Backbone as CSV, one residue per row, in Angstrom:
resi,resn,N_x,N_y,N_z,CA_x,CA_y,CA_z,C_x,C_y,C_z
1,UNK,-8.377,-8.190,-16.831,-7.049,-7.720,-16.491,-7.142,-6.235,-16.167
2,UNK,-6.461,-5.991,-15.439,-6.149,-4.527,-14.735,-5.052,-3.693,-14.728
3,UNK,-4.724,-3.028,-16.158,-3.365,-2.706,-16.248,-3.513,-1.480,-16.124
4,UNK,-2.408,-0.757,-16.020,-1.911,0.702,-15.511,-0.801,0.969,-16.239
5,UNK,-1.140,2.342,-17.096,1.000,2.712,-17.647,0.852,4.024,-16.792
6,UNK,1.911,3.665,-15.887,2.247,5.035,-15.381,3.390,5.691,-16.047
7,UNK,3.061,6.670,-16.184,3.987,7.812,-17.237,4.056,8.846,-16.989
8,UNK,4.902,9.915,-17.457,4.714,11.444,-17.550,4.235,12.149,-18.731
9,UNK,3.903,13.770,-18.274,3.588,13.930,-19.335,4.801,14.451,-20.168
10,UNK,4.650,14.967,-21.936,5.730,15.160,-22.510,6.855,13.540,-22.687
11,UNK,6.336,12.706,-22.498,7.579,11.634,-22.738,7.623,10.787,-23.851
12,UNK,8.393,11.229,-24.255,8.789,10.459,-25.798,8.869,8.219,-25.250
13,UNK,9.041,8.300,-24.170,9.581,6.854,-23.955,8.159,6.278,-23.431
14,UNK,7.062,6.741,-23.234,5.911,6.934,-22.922,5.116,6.308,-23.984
15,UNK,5.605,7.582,-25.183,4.442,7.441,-26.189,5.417,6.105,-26.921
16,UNK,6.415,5.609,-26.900,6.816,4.725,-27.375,6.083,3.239,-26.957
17,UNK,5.964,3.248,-25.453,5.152,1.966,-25.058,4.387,2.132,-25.181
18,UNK,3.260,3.333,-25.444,2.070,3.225,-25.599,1.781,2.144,-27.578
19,UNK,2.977,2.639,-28.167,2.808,2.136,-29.163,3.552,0.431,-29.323
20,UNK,3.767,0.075,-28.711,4.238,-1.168,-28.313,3.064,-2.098,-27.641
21,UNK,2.333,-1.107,-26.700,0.984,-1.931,-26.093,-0.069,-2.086,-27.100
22,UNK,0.560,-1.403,-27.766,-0.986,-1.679,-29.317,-0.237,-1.948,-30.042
23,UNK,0.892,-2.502,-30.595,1.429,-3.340,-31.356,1.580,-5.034,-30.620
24,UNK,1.359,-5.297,-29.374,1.711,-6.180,-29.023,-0.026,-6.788,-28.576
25,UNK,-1.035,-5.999,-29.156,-2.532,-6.376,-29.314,-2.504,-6.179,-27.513
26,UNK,-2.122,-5.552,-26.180,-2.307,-5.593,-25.292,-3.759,-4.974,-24.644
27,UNK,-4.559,-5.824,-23.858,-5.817,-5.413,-23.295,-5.769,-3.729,-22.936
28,UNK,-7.280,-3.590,-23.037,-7.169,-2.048,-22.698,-6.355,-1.755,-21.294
29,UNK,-5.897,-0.395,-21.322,-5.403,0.091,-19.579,-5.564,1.316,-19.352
30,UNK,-5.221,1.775,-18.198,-5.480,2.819,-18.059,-3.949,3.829,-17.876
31,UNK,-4.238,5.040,-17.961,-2.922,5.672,-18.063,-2.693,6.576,-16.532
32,UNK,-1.627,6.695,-16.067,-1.871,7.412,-14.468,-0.474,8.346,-14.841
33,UNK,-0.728,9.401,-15.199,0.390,10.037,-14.923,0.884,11.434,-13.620
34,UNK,2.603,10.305,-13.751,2.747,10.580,-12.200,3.142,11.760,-11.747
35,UNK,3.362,13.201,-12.896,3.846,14.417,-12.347,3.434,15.103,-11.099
36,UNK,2.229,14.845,-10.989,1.327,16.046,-10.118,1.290,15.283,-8.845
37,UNK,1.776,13.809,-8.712,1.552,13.199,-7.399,3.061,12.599,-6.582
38,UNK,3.217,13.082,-5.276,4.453,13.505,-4.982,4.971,11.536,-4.686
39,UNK,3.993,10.840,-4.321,3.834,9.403,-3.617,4.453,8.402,-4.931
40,UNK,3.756,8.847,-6.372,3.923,7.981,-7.366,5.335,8.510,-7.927
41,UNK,5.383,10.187,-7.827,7.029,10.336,-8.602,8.083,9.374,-7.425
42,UNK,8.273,9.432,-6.182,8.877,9.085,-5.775,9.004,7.532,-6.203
43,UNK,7.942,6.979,-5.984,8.309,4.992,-6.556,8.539,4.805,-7.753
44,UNK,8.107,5.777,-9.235,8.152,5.569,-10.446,8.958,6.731,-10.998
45,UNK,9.315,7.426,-10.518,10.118,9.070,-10.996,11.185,8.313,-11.816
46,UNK,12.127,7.406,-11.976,13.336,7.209,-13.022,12.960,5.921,-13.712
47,UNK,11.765,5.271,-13.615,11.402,4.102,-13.771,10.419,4.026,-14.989
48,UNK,9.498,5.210,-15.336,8.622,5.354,-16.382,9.136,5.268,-17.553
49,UNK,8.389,4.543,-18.442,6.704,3.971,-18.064,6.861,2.585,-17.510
50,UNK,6.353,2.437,-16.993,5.998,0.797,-15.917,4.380,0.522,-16.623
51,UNK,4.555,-0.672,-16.645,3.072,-1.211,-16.614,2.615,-2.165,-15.541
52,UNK,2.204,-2.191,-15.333,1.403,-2.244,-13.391,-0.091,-3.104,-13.691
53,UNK,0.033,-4.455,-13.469,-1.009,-5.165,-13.345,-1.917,-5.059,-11.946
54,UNK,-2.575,-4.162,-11.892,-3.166,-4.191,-10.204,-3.908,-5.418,-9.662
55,UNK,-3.801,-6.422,-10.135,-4.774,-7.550,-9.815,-3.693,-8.225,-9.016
56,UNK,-2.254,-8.192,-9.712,-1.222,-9.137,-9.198,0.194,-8.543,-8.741
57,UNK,-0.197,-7.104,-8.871,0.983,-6.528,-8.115,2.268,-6.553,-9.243
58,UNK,2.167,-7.149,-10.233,3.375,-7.322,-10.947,3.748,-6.501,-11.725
59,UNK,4.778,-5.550,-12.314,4.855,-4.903,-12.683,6.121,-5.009,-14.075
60,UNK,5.681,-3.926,-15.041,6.925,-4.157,-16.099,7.865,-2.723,-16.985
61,UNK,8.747,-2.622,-16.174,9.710,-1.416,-16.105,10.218,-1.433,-17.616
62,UNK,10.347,-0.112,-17.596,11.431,0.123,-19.244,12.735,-0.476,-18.746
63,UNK,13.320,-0.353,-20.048,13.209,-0.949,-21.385,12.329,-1.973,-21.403
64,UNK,11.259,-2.175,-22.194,10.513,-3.580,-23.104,10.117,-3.021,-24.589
65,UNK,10.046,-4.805,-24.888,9.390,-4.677,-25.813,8.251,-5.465,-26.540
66,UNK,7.744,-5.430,-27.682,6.853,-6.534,-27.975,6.504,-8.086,-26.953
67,UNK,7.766,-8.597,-27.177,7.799,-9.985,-26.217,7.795,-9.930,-24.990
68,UNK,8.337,-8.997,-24.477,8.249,-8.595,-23.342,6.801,-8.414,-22.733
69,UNK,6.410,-7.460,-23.029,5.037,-7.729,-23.127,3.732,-8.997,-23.052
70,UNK,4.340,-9.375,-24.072,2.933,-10.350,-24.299,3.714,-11.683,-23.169
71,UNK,5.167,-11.412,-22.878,5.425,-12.734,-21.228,5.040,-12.025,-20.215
72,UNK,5.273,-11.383,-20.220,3.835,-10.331,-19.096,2.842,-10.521,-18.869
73,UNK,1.914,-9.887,-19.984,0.681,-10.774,-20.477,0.302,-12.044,-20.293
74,UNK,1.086,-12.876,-20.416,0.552,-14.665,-20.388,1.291,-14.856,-18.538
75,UNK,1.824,-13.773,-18.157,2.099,-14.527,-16.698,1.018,-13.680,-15.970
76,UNK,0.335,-13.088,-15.945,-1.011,-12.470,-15.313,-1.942,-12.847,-15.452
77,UNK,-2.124,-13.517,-16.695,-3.467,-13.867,-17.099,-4.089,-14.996,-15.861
C-alpha cells in the first residue's frame, strides 16, 4: 500500500490523524507537507490532512476517524 498524509506544518488536526493512523494499526506512509508547494496548497489548502492512497487515487479528507480509516483501508487493499 501507498499512502500519503498530506498536511501542514504546525497543525494540531494533523498531529491528531497522525494519532488515529497509529491507533487504527494503519500501514506505514509517508508524510508530504503542503506549505512550501503552491500546486498541493491549492488542491489540499482547506482539506488537510487527507490521506491519499497513490496506488488507487482514493483519497480520505478530514473529519475521520478510527473506522473510517480502517473502511479505507479494506477498500484499497
Amino acid at each position: 500500500m501507498s499512502l500519503i498524509l498530506y498536511q501542514r506544518d504546525d497543525c494540531q488536526l494533523c498531529d491528531e490523524a497522525i494519532a488515529l493512523l497509529a491507533a487504527a494499526v494503519a500501514p506505514d506512509f509517508s508524510s508530504v507537507w503542503i506549505d512550501d508547494d503552491a500546486a498541493l496548497e491549492l488542491r489540499y489548502g482547506s482539506r488537510v490532512p487527507v490521506l491519499h492512497d497513490a496506488r488507487s487515487a482514493r483519497e480520505l479528507d478530514w473529519p475521520f476517524d478510527v473506522a473510517a480509516i480502517r473502511r479505507f483501508l479494506d477498500a484499497v487493499r
